[in-house]
CSV table of C-alpha atoms and ligand atoms in Angstrom, one decimal:
chain,number,residue,atom,x,y,z
A,1,MET,CA,36.0,-24.0,79.7
A,2,LYS,CA,36.0,-20.4,78.7
A,3,LYS,CA,38.5,-19.4,76.0
A,4,THR,CA,40.8,-16.5,77.0
A,5,PHE,CA,41.5,-13.6,74.6
A,6,TYR,CA,44.3,-11.1,75.2
A,7,VAL,CA,44.5,-8.0,72.9
A,8,THR,CA,46.9,-5.1,73.2
A,9,THR,CA,47.4,-1.6,71.7
A,10,PRO,CA,50.8,0.0,71.5
A,11,ILE,CA,51.5,2.0,74.6
A,12,TYR,CA,51.5,5.6,73.4
A,13,TYR,CA,54.0,8.4,74.1
A,14,PRO,CA,52.3,10.8,76.4
A,15,ASN,CA,54.1,13.8,75.0
A,16,ASP,CA,50.9,15.4,74.0
A,17,VAL,CA,47.1,14.6,74.1
A,18,PRO,CA,46.1,11.6,72.0
A,19,HIS,CA,44.9,12.0,68.4
A,20,LEU,CA,43.0,10.2,65.8
A,21,GLY,CA,45.9,7.9,64.9
A,22,HIS,CA,46.0,6.6,68.5
A,23,ALA,CA,42.3,6.3,68.6
A,24,TYR,CA,42.3,4.1,65.5
A,25,THR,CA,44.3,1.3,67.1
A,26,THR,CA,42.5,1.6,70.4
A,27,ILE,CA,39.1,1.5,68.8
A,28,ALA,CA,40.1,-1.6,66.8
A,29,ALA,CA,41.3,-3.3,69.9
A,30,ASP,CA,38.1,-2.4,71.7
A,31,VAL,CA,36.0,-3.9,68.8
A,32,LEU,CA,38.0,-7.1,69.0
A,33,ALA,CA,37.7,-7.2,72.8
A,34,ARG,CA,33.9,-6.7,72.6
A,35,TRP,CA,33.5,-9.2,69.8
A,36,ASN,CA,35.2,-11.8,72.0
A,37,LYS,CA,33.2,-10.8,75.1
A,38,LEU,CA,30.0,-11.3,73.0
A,39,HIS,CA,31.2,-14.8,72.2
A,40,GLY,CA,31.6,-15.6,75.9
A,41,ASN,CA,35.4,-15.5,75.9
A,42,GLU,CA,37.3,-14.2,78.9
A,43,VAL,CA,39.0,-11.0,77.7
A,44,PHE,CA,42.0,-9.0,78.8
A,45,PHE,CA,42.4,-5.7,76.9
A,46,LEU,CA,45.5,-3.8,77.6
A,47,THR,CA,46.5,-0.2,76.6
A,48,GLY,CA,48.6,2.4,78.2
A,49,THR,CA,51.5,4.8,77.9
A,50,ASP,CA,55.2,4.6,77.1
A,51,GLU,CA,56.8,7.1,79.5
A,52,HIS,CA,60.6,6.7,79.5
A,53,GLY,CA,63.2,7.8,76.9
A,54,LYS,CA,64.7,10.8,75.4
A,55,LYS,CA,61.6,12.1,73.6
A,56,LEU,CA,59.6,12.4,76.8
A,57,ALA,CA,62.6,13.8,78.8
A,58,ASN,CA,63.1,16.5,76.1
A,59,THR,CA,59.4,17.4,75.9
A,60,ALA,CA,59.1,17.7,79.6
A,61,GLU,CA,62.3,19.8,79.8
A,62,LYS,CA,60.9,22.2,77.2
A,63,ALA,CA,57.8,22.6,79.3
A,64,GLY,CA,60.0,23.3,82.3
A,65,LYS,CA,58.8,20.3,84.2
A,66,LYS,CA,60.2,17.0,85.6
A,67,PRO,CA,59.3,14.1,83.2
A,68,LYS,CA,56.9,12.4,85.7
A,69,GLU,CA,55.2,15.6,86.6
A,70,PHE,CA,54.7,16.5,83.0
A,71,ILE,CA,53.4,13.0,82.1
A,72,ASP,CA,51.1,12.8,85.2
A,73,GLU,CA,49.2,15.8,83.8
A,74,LEU,CA,48.6,14.1,80.4
A,75,ILE,CA,47.4,10.7,81.6
A,76,PRO,CA,43.9,11.9,82.4
A,77,GLU,CA,43.7,13.2,78.8
A,78,PHE,CA,44.3,9.7,77.5
A,79,LYS,CA,41.9,8.1,80.0
A,80,SER,CA,39.1,10.6,79.3
A,81,ALA,CA,39.6,10.3,75.5
A,82,TRP,CA,39.2,6.5,75.7
A,83,LYS,CA,36.1,7.0,77.9
A,84,LYS,CA,34.5,9.4,75.5
A,85,LEU,CA,35.1,7.0,72.6
A,86,ASN,CA,33.3,4.2,74.5
A,87,ILE,CA,36.5,2.2,75.0
A,88,GLU,CA,36.5,-0.4,77.8
A,89,TYR,CA,40.1,-1.5,78.5
A,90,ASP,CA,41.0,-3.8,81.5
A,91,ARG,CA,44.2,-2.1,82.4
A,92,PHE,CA,45.9,1.1,81.6
A,93,ILE,CA,49.6,0.3,82.1
A,94,ARG,CA,52.2,3.0,82.5
A,95,THR,CA,55.9,2.1,82.1
A,96,THR,CA,56.6,4.0,85.2
A,97,ASP,CA,54.4,1.6,87.2
A,98,LYS,CA,56.5,-0.2,89.8
A,99,ASP,CA,55.3,-3.7,88.8
A,100,HIS,CA,56.4,-3.1,85.2
A,101,GLU,CA,59.8,-1.7,86.1
A,102,LYS,CA,60.4,-4.8,88.2
A,103,ILE,CA,59.6,-7.1,85.4
A,104,VAL,CA,61.8,-5.2,82.9
A,105,GLN,CA,64.8,-5.6,85.2
A,106,GLN,CA,64.1,-9.3,85.7
A,107,ILE,CA,63.9,-9.9,82.0
A,108,LEU,CA,67.1,-7.8,81.3
A,109,GLN,CA,68.8,-10.0,83.9
A,110,LYS,CA,67.6,-13.2,82.2
A,111,CYS,CA,68.8,-12.1,78.8
A,112,TYR,CA,72.1,-11.1,80.3
A,113,ASP,CA,72.4,-14.4,82.0
A,114,SER,CA,71.7,-16.3,78.8
A,115,GLY,CA,74.6,-14.4,77.2
A,116,ASP,CA,72.5,-12.3,74.8
A,117,ILE,CA,73.6,-9.0,76.2
A,118,TYR,CA,77.2,-7.6,75.9
A,119,LYS,CA,78.9,-4.3,76.4
A,120,GLY,CA,80.2,-2.3,73.4
A,121,GLU,CA,80.1,1.2,72.0
A,122,TYR,CA,77.3,2.5,69.9
A,123,GLU,CA,78.2,4.9,67.1
A,124,GLY,CA,75.5,5.8,64.7
A,125,LEU,CA,72.3,7.7,64.0
A,126,TYR,CA,69.2,8.1,66.1
A,127,CYS,CA,65.8,9.6,65.7
A,128,VAL,CA,64.4,10.9,68.9
A,129,ALA,CA,60.8,11.1,67.5
A,130,CYS,CA,60.9,7.4,66.6
A,131,GLU,CA,63.2,6.5,69.5
A,132,ALA,CA,65.0,4.4,67.0
A,133,TYR,CA,68.5,3.8,65.6
A,134,TYR,CA,69.1,4.3,61.9
A,135,THR,CA,71.9,3.3,59.5
A,136,GLU,CA,73.1,5.3,56.6
A,137,LYS,CA,71.6,2.7,54.4
A,138,ASP,CA,68.1,3.4,55.8
A,139,ALA,CA,68.7,7.2,55.8
A,140,PRO,CA,71.4,8.2,53.3
A,141,ASP,CA,70.6,11.9,53.6
A,142,LEU,CA,70.7,11.6,57.5
A,143,ILE,CA,67.1,12.6,57.6
A,144,CYS,CA,64.5,10.4,59.4
A,145,PRO,CA,62.3,8.8,56.7
A,146,ILE,CA,59.2,8.9,58.9
A,147,HIS,CA,59.6,12.3,60.7
A,148,GLU,CA,61.6,14.1,58.0
A,149,LYS,CA,63.8,15.6,60.6
A,150,PRO,CA,67.7,15.5,60.9
A,151,LEU,CA,69.0,12.4,62.7
A,152,GLU,CA,71.2,12.8,65.8
A,153,LYS,CA,74.7,11.3,65.7
A,154,LEU,CA,75.4,9.2,68.8
A,155,LYS,CA,78.6,7.8,70.2
A,156,GLU,CA,78.5,6.3,73.6
A,157,GLU,CA,79.2,3.2,75.7
A,158,SER,CA,76.2,0.8,75.4
A,159,TYR,CA,75.0,-2.7,76.0
A,160,PHE,CA,73.9,-4.6,72.9
A,161,PHE,CA,71.3,-7.4,72.4
A,162,ARG,CA,72.6,-10.2,70.3
A,163,LEU,CA,69.8,-10.0,67.7
A,164,SER,CA,72.0,-11.5,64.9
A,165,LYS,CA,71.9,-14.8,66.7
A,166,TYR,CA,68.1,-15.0,66.1
A,167,GLN,CA,68.0,-14.8,62.3
A,168,ASP,CA,67.2,-18.5,61.7
A,169,PHE,CA,64.8,-18.6,64.7
A,170,LEU,CA,62.8,-15.6,63.3
A,171,LEU,CA,62.7,-16.9,59.7
A,172,ASP,CA,61.5,-20.2,61.0
A,173,LEU,CA,58.9,-18.5,63.2
A,174,TYR,CA,57.4,-16.6,60.2
A,175,LYS,CA,57.4,-19.7,58.1
A,176,LYS,CA,55.7,-22.0,60.6
A,177,ASN,CA,53.2,-19.3,61.8
A,178,PRO,CA,52.1,-17.5,58.6
A,179,ASP,CA,49.7,-15.3,60.6
A,180,PHE,CA,52.3,-14.2,63.1
A,181,ILE,CA,52.9,-11.1,60.9
A,182,SER,CA,49.6,-9.9,59.5
A,183,PRO,CA,48.5,-8.8,57.0
A,184,LYS,CA,50.3,-11.0,54.5
A,185,ASN,CA,52.1,-8.4,52.5
A,186,ARG,CA,53.9,-7.2,55.7
A,187,ARG,CA,55.2,-10.7,56.3
A,188,LYS,CA,57.0,-10.8,53.0
A,189,GLU,CA,58.5,-7.4,53.7
A,190,ILE,CA,59.9,-8.3,57.1
A,191,THR,CA,61.0,-11.8,56.0
A,192,ASN,CA,63.1,-10.2,53.2
A,193,ARG,CA,64.7,-7.6,55.6
A,194,VAL,CA,65.5,-10.3,58.2
A,195,LYS,CA,67.1,-12.4,55.5
A,196,GLU,CA,69.2,-9.5,54.3
A,197,GLU,CA,70.8,-8.5,57.5
A,198,LEU,CA,70.1,-8.6,61.2
A,199,ARG,CA,72.4,-6.5,63.4
A,200,ASP,CA,72.7,-6.6,67.2
A,201,PHE,CA,70.9,-3.5,68.7
A,202,SER,CA,71.9,-1.1,71.4
A,203,ILE,CA,69.7,-1.6,74.5
A,204,SER,CA,71.1,1.0,76.9
A,205,ARG,CA,72.0,4.7,77.1
A,206,THR,CA,74.2,6.7,79.5
A,207,SER,CA,73.7,10.2,78.3
A,208,PHE,CA,70.4,10.8,80.1
A,209,ASP,CA,68.7,9.1,83.1
A,210,TRP,CA,65.0,9.0,82.4
A,211,GLY,CA,64.5,5.3,82.3
A,212,ILE,CA,64.9,2.0,84.0
A,213,PRO,CA,68.5,1.2,85.2
A,214,LEU,CA,70.1,-2.0,83.9
A,215,PRO,CA,70.2,-4.4,86.9
A,216,PHE,CA,73.8,-5.4,86.1
A,217,ASP,CA,75.2,-1.9,85.4
A,218,LYS,CA,73.2,0.9,87.1
A,219,LYS,CA,74.8,3.8,85.2
A,220,HIS,CA,73.1,2.5,82.1
A,221,ILE,CA,69.3,2.9,81.5
A,222,ALA,CA,67.3,0.6,79.3
A,223,PHE,CA,66.6,1.5,75.7
A,224,VAL,CA,63.0,2.7,75.7
A,225,TRP,CA,61.8,0.1,73.3
A,226,PHE,CA,63.2,-2.8,75.4
A,227,ASP,CA,61.3,-1.4,78.3
A,228,ALA,CA,58.2,-0.6,76.4
A,229,LEU,CA,57.7,-3.9,74.6
A,230,LEU,CA,57.8,-5.7,77.9
A,231,ASN,CA,54.6,-4.0,79.0
A,232,TYR,CA,52.6,-6.7,77.2
A,233,TYR,CA,54.2,-9.3,79.4
A,234,SER,CA,54.5,-7.4,82.7
A,235,ALA,CA,50.8,-6.5,82.7
A,236,THR,CA,50.0,-10.2,82.8
A,237,GLN,CA,52.3,-10.9,85.8
A,238,SER,CA,50.9,-8.4,88.2
A,239,SER,CA,48.4,-10.9,89.6
A,240,GLU,CA,47.8,-14.6,89.6
A,241,LYS,CA,44.5,-14.4,87.8
A,242,LEU,CA,46.1,-12.5,84.9
A,243,LYS,CA,48.9,-14.9,84.2
A,244,LYS,CA,46.7,-17.2,82.2
A,245,PHE,CA,46.3,-14.5,79.5
A,246,TRP,CA,50.0,-14.7,78.4
A,247,PRO,CA,50.9,-14.8,75.6
A,248,ALA,CA,48.8,-12.3,73.7
A,249,ASP,CA,46.4,-13.4,71.0
A,250,VAL,CA,47.0,-10.3,69.0
A,251,HIS,CA,49.1,-7.2,69.3
A,252,ILE,CA,47.5,-4.5,67.2
A,253,ILE,CA,50.0,-1.9,66.1
A,254,GLY,CA,50.5,0.7,63.3
A,255,LYS,CA,52.9,-0.2,60.4
A,256,ASP,CA,55.5,2.3,61.7
A,257,ILE,CA,56.4,0.0,64.6
A,258,ILE,CA,56.3,-3.4,62.9
A,259,TRP,CA,60.0,-4.1,63.0
A,260,PHE,CA,60.2,-3.7,66.8
A,261,HIS,CA,57.2,-6.0,67.2
A,262,THR,CA,58.0,-8.7,64.8
A,263,VAL,CA,61.8,-8.8,65.1
A,264,TYR,CA,63.1,-7.4,68.4
A,265,TRP,CA,60.1,-8.6,70.4
A,266,PRO,CA,60.0,-12.3,69.5
A,267,ALA,CA,63.8,-12.5,69.8
A,268,MET,CA,63.7,-10.9,73.3
A,269,LEU,CA,61.0,-13.3,74.4
A,270,LYS,CA,62.9,-16.3,73.1
A,271,SER,CA,66.1,-15.1,74.8
A,272,ALA,CA,64.2,-14.8,78.1
A,273,GLY,CA,62.6,-18.2,77.6
A,274,LEU,CA,59.0,-16.9,77.3
A,275,SER,CA,56.3,-18.0,74.9
A,276,LEU,CA,55.5,-15.9,71.9
A,277,PRO,CA,52.4,-14.0,70.9
A,278,LYS,CA,50.1,-15.5,68.3
A,279,LYS,CA,49.8,-12.6,66.0
A,280,VAL,CA,51.0,-9.1,65.4
A,281,PHE,CA,48.7,-7.1,63.1
A,282,ALA,CA,50.0,-3.9,61.6
A,283,HIS,CA,47.4,-1.5,60.3
A,284,GLY,CA,47.9,1.4,57.9
A,285,TRP,CA,48.1,5.1,58.5
A,286,TRP,CA,45.5,7.8,58.5
A,287,THR,CA,46.9,10.5,56.3
A,288,ILE,CA,45.8,14.0,55.5
A,289,ASN,CA,46.7,15.1,52.0
A,290,SER,CA,48.9,12.0,51.7
A,291,LYS,CA,51.0,13.0,54.8
A,292,LYS,CA,50.8,10.7,57.9
A,293,MET,CA,48.7,12.3,60.6
A,294,GLY,CA,50.7,13.0,63.7
A,295,LYS,CA,52.1,15.5,66.2
A,296,SER,CA,55.3,15.9,64.3
A,297,ALA,CA,53.5,16.8,61.1
A,298,GLY,CA,51.3,19.2,63.0
A,299,ASN,CA,48.2,17.8,61.3
A,300,ALA,CA,46.8,15.7,64.1
A,301,LEU,CA,43.0,15.6,64.8
A,302,LYS,CA,42.4,15.6,68.6
A,303,ILE,CA,39.8,13.2,70.0
A,304,ASP,CA,37.4,16.0,71.0
A,305,GLN,CA,37.6,17.3,67.4
A,306,LEU,CA,37.0,13.9,66.0
A,307,ILE,CA,34.0,13.3,68.3
A,308,SER,CA,32.5,16.7,67.6
A,309,ILE,CA,32.0,15.9,63.9
A,310,ALA,CA,29.3,13.3,64.3
A,311,GLY,CA,29.6,11.7,67.7
A,312,ALA,CA,31.7,8.8,69.2
A,313,ASP,CA,29.9,5.9,67.6
A,314,SER,CA,29.9,7.4,64.1
A,315,ALA,CA,33.6,8.1,64.5
A,316,ARG,CA,34.3,4.5,65.5
A,317,TYR,CA,32.2,3.2,62.7
A,318,PHE,CA,33.8,5.5,60.1
A,319,LEU,CA,37.4,4.6,61.0
A,320,LEU,CA,36.8,0.9,60.6
A,321,ARG,CA,34.5,1.1,57.6
A,322,GLU,CA,36.4,3.6,55.4
A,323,ALA,CA,39.8,1.9,55.0
A,324,SER,CA,40.8,-1.8,55.0
A,325,PHE,CA,42.5,-2.3,58.3
A,326,GLY,CA,46.0,-3.1,56.8
A,327,ASP,CA,45.9,-0.2,54.3
A,328,ASP,CA,46.3,3.6,54.6
A,329,GLY,CA,43.2,5.8,54.6
A,330,ASN,CA,42.9,9.4,53.8
A,331,PHE,CA,40.9,11.2,56.5
A,332,SER,CA,38.3,13.7,55.6
A,333,GLU,CA,35.6,15.2,57.6
A,334,GLU,CA,33.3,15.3,54.5
A,335,MET,CA,33.6,11.5,54.1
A,336,LEU,CA,32.8,10.9,57.8
A,337,ILE,CA,29.7,13.1,57.5
A,338,GLU,CA,28.7,11.4,54.3
A,339,ARG,CA,28.8,7.9,55.9
A,340,HIS,CA,27.1,9.2,59.0
A,341,ASN,CA,24.3,10.6,57.0
A,342,ASN,CA,23.9,7.9,54.3
A,343,GLU,CA,24.7,4.7,56.2
A,344,LEU,CA,23.9,5.5,59.8
A,345,ALA,CA,21.1,8.1,59.7
A,346,ASN,CA,19.4,7.1,56.5
A,347,LYS,CA,19.8,3.3,56.5
A,348,LEU,CA,20.1,2.2,60.1
A,349,GLY,CA,18.4,5.2,61.8
A,350,ASN,CA,15.4,5.1,59.5
A,351,LEU,CA,15.0,1.4,59.8
A,352,ILE,CA,14.8,1.7,63.6
A,353,SER,CA,12.6,4.6,63.6
A,354,ARG,CA,10.1,3.1,61.0
A,355,VAL,CA,9.8,-0.3,62.7
A,356,SER,CA,9.6,1.0,66.2
A,357,THR,CA,6.9,3.6,65.3
A,358,LEU,CA,4.8,0.9,63.6
A,359,ALA,CA,5.4,-1.7,66.3
A,360,GLU,CA,4.2,0.8,68.9
A,361,LYS,CA,1.0,1.2,66.9
A,362,TYR,CA,0.2,-2.3,65.6
A,363,SER,CA,2.2,-4.6,67.9
A,364,LEU,CA,4.2,-7.6,66.8
A,365,GLN,CA,3.2,-11.2,66.2
A,366,GLU,CA,5.6,-14.0,66.5
A,367,LYS,CA,6.1,-16.0,63.4
A,368,LYS,CA,7.8,-19.4,64.0
A,369,GLY,CA,11.0,-20.4,62.1
A,370,VAL,CA,11.6,-17.1,60.5
A,371,ALA,CA,15.0,-15.4,60.5
A,372,LEU,CA,15.9,-12.8,57.9
A,373,LEU,CA,19.7,-13.1,58.6
A,374,PRO,CA,21.1,-16.2,56.9
A,375,GLU,CA,23.4,-18.4,59.0
A,376,LYS,CA,25.9,-18.1,56.2
A,377,LEU,CA,26.3,-14.3,56.7
A,378,LYS,CA,26.9,-14.8,60.4
A,379,ILE,CA,29.7,-17.2,59.6
A,380,GLN,CA,31.2,-14.8,57.1
A,381,ILE,CA,31.1,-12.0,59.6
A,382,GLY,CA,32.8,-14.2,62.1
A,383,GLU,CA,35.6,-15.0,59.7
A,384,HIS,CA,36.2,-11.4,58.8
A,385,MET,CA,36.4,-10.5,62.5
A,386,GLU,CA,38.9,-13.3,63.1
A,387,ASN,CA,41.1,-11.8,60.3
A,388,LEU,CA,40.6,-8.2,61.5
A,389,GLU,CA,38.8,-7.4,58.2
A,390,PHE,CA,36.5,-4.9,60.0
A,391,ASP,CA,35.4,-3.1,56.8
A,392,LYS,CA,34.3,-6.4,55.2
A,393,ALA,CA,32.3,-7.4,58.3
A,394,LEU,CA,30.6,-3.9,58.4
A,395,HIS,CA,29.9,-4.2,54.7
A,396,ILE,CA,27.9,-7.4,55.2
A,397,ILE,CA,26.0,-5.8,58.1
A,398,ILE,CA,25.1,-2.7,56.1
A,399,LYS,CA,24.0,-4.9,53.2
A,400,PHE,CA,21.7,-6.7,55.5
A,401,ILE,CA,20.3,-3.4,56.7
A,402,ASP,CA,19.6,-2.5,53.1
A,403,GLN,CA,17.8,-5.8,52.5
A,404,THR,CA,15.7,-5.3,55.6
A,405,ASN,CA,14.7,-1.8,54.4
A,406,GLU,CA,13.9,-3.3,50.9
A,407,TYR,CA,11.8,-6.0,52.6
A,408,LEU,CA,9.8,-3.3,54.4
A,409,GLN,CA,9.4,-1.3,51.2
A,410,ASP,CA,8.1,-4.4,49.5
A,411,LYS,CA,5.7,-5.5,52.2
A,412,LYS,CA,4.5,-2.0,53.2
A,413,PRO,CA,3.4,-2.9,56.7
A,414,TRP,CA,2.3,0.8,57.2
A,415,GLU,CA,-0.5,0.0,54.7
A,416,THR,CA,-1.1,-3.7,55.6
A,417,HIS,CA,-0.5,-3.4,59.4
A,418,ASP,CA,0.9,-6.9,59.0
A,419,SER,CA,2.3,-7.8,62.4
A,420,ASN,CA,4.2,-10.8,61.1
A,421,VAL,CA,6.2,-8.5,58.8
A,422,LEU,CA,6.8,-6.2,61.7
A,423,TYR,CA,8.0,-9.1,63.9
A,424,GLU,CA,10.4,-10.2,61.2
A,425,SER,CA,11.8,-6.8,60.8
A,426,ALA,CA,12.2,-6.3,64.6
A,427,ASN,CA,14.0,-9.7,64.6
A,428,ALA,CA,16.4,-8.5,61.9
A,429,ILE,CA,17.0,-5.3,63.9
A,430,LYS,CA,17.9,-7.4,67.0
A,431,ASP,CA,20.5,-9.3,64.9
A,432,ILE,CA,21.9,-6.1,63.4
A,433,ALA,CA,22.2,-4.4,66.8
A,434,ILE,CA,24.0,-7.3,68.3
A,435,LEU,CA,26.4,-7.6,65.5
A,436,LEU,CA,27.1,-3.9,65.5
A,437,TRP,CA,27.6,-3.7,69.2
A,438,PRO,CA,31.4,-4.2,69.1
A,439,PHE,CA,31.6,-1.3,66.7
A,440,MET,CA,28.9,1.0,68.1
A,441,PRO,CA,28.2,0.0,71.6
A,442,GLU,CA,26.2,3.0,72.7
A,443,THR,CA,23.9,2.9,69.6
A,444,SER,CA,23.4,-0.9,69.9
A,445,GLU,CA,22.5,-0.6,73.6
A,446,ARG,CA,19.9,2.1,72.8
A,447,ILE,CA,18.3,-0.1,70.1
A,448,SER,CA,18.3,-3.1,72.5
A,449,LYS,CA,16.4,-1.0,75.1
A,450,THR,CA,13.8,0.0,72.5
A,451,PHE,CA,13.2,-3.6,71.3
A,452,ASN,CA,13.8,-5.2,74.7
A,453,PHE,CA,16.5,-7.7,74.1
A,454,ASN,CA,20.0,-8.3,75.6
A,455,ILE,CA,23.2,-7.9,73.7
A,456,SER,CA,24.4,-11.5,73.8
A,457,LEU,CA,25.2,-14.4,71.5
A,458,GLU,CA,22.2,-16.4,72.9
A,459,GLN,CA,19.9,-13.6,71.8
A,460,LEU,CA,21.5,-13.5,68.4
A,461,ASN,CA,20.6,-17.1,67.9
A,462,ALA,CA,17.1,-16.9,69.4
A,463,PRO,CA,13.9,-15.3,68.2
A,464,LEU,CA,13.0,-12.0,69.6
A,465,LYS,CA,10.6,-12.2,72.5
A,466,ILE,CA,7.4,-10.3,72.0
A,467,SER,CA,7.1,-7.2,74.2
A,468,LYS,CA,5.6,-3.8,74.2
A,469,ILE,CA,7.7,-1.5,72.0
A,470,LYS,CA,7.8,2.2,72.1
A,471,LYS,CA,8.9,4.5,69.3
A,472,SER,CA,12.6,5.0,69.3
A,473,GLU,CA,14.3,8.4,69.9
A,474,ILE,CA,16.3,9.6,66.9
A,475,LEU,CA,19.6,7.7,66.9
A,476,PHE,CA,21.6,9.7,64.3
A,477,LYS,CA,20.8,13.4,63.6
A,478,LYS,CA,21.6,14.2,60.0
A,479,ILE,CA,24.4,16.7,59.5
B,501,MSP,N1,55.5,4.2,72.2
B,501,MSP,C1,55.6,3.6,71.0
B,501,MSP,C2,54.9,2.3,71.0
B,501,MSP,C3,55.4,1.3,71.9
B,501,MSP,S1,54.6,-0.2,71.9
B,501,MSP,C4,55.4,-1.3,72.9
B,501,MSP,C5,54.9,4.5,69.9
B,501,MSP,N2,54.1,5.4,70.4
B,501,MSP,S2,53.3,6.5,69.5
B,501,MSP,O1,52.6,7.4,70.5
B,501,MSP,O2,54.1,7.1,68.6
B,501,MSP,O3,52.1,5.7,68.9
B,501,MSP,C6,52.3,4.9,67.7
B,501,MSP,C7,51.0,4.2,67.4
B,501,MSP,O4,49.9,5.2,67.2
B,501,MSP,C8,51.1,3.6,66.0
B,501,MSP,O5,51.7,2.4,66.0
B,501,MSP,C9,49.7,3.5,65.6
B,501,MSP,O6,49.1,2.5,66.3
B,501,MSP,C10,49.1,4.8,66.2
B,501,MSP,N3,49.2,5.9,65.2
B,501,MSP,C11,49.8,7.1,65.4
B,501,MSP,N4,49.6,7.9,64.2
B,501,MSP,C12,48.9,7.2,63.4
B,501,MSP,C13,48.3,7.5,62.1
B,501,MSP,N5,48.5,8.7,61.5
B,501,MSP,N6,47.5,6.6,61.6
B,501,MSP,C14,47.2,5.4,62.2
B,501,MSP,N7,47.8,5.1,63.4
B,501,MSP,C15,48.7,5.9,63.9
B,501,MSP,O7,55.2,4.3,68.8
């Protein structure tokens, strides 16, 4: 039976066009989805937009539009950005989708019925940019630590979710499922915070109406995070054939939203009697001059700008190669160009161009039992992919490209015209292209056309079939 694999990105606030930070998570999810497809798994890859809440209502108002009207204009920007980056998601969910709204109300009702929701009054601090509550302990100077903007003071009637009740449950969950919070260092951080204090959180607002009404008290609308997190569940309930994907294998998120995903989210699910996701992986931030890249900081690189540097596949490659997935990375155009030139144009591009040119002239000859790529390396790559260590997986592939280039340098088939050597190199190219496909699908597909193989696991494990090969077009232009 086929294994199922369900991967998600956060749903992004469509208050502006998407930027490199959003692309990072979405590319990573696409890479994992493709890696799983390559392995014959049945994949559901979900992304989308988080459309309710104060932040969106304010932004739309400033633009002189109704929230839905304002957002509808931005959705094509997200969809076309993902298309340009070669991202193949299965559903783009919007929290204004009717099927989602219905599920949110159902779950709210379930939590209410289980006694986990009660009415009270919220008095405290709020950051609209985060759509999050703060205490004076988290923000003693009343400034949001992430957005560096003054916090709003709120005082209003509100329903609360009994998070405090779930302290033991959460600690037990982290202990029994060490990968639930990944990477490791984040688990310690969250565990300590949960041990320290777990307060009930406010889940409804009455001072504006852009949201989903609580089913048991319609003058309240659901707190945007309660609504948003449920997208991961509601997307699997919209048709019978999607139900089997629940719960998610991995929620990929940025470290800014780890508390919501590893504390609120499992407690909400437990309260509603639903099963829990297997893993939440929080990656680091892309910074520019040590400042988090984003709309609020005014330093965001838009998707078109990112692609214009060296193309979509080079951008995908760079983002996953440059920084370890759990750590921050400093973005620079120079570094992207350097990796594009040195690793993609010089190493990979030259290998393809050299071997395809010679293969067109001298043809290949099959040599039995030869594979340049050791089994051990394939296993290591698989382990790194399992752990979302994309940089390490790419490192091994690039090293293998180096070895293949060295092998050619050593055997000099352009002097010897040795068709066995050419065959071995073409075989190595097949393996490289298949392993690189999740990262650079367009490039790999071009290579597969030149050397006439399919991108599949069977082809990775089988020798290349001899065929007529034509010189490849240039894959990466040096910049
Ligand atoms: N709408 C919420 C998420 C709800 S999920 C149930 C949200 N949206 S957001 O538009 O602010 O996007 C946040 C996500 O974008 C981060 O978690 C991260 O995945 C990505 N990034 C945004 N800026 C980023 C960087 N500078 N660097 C890396 N990723 C960042 O929060």
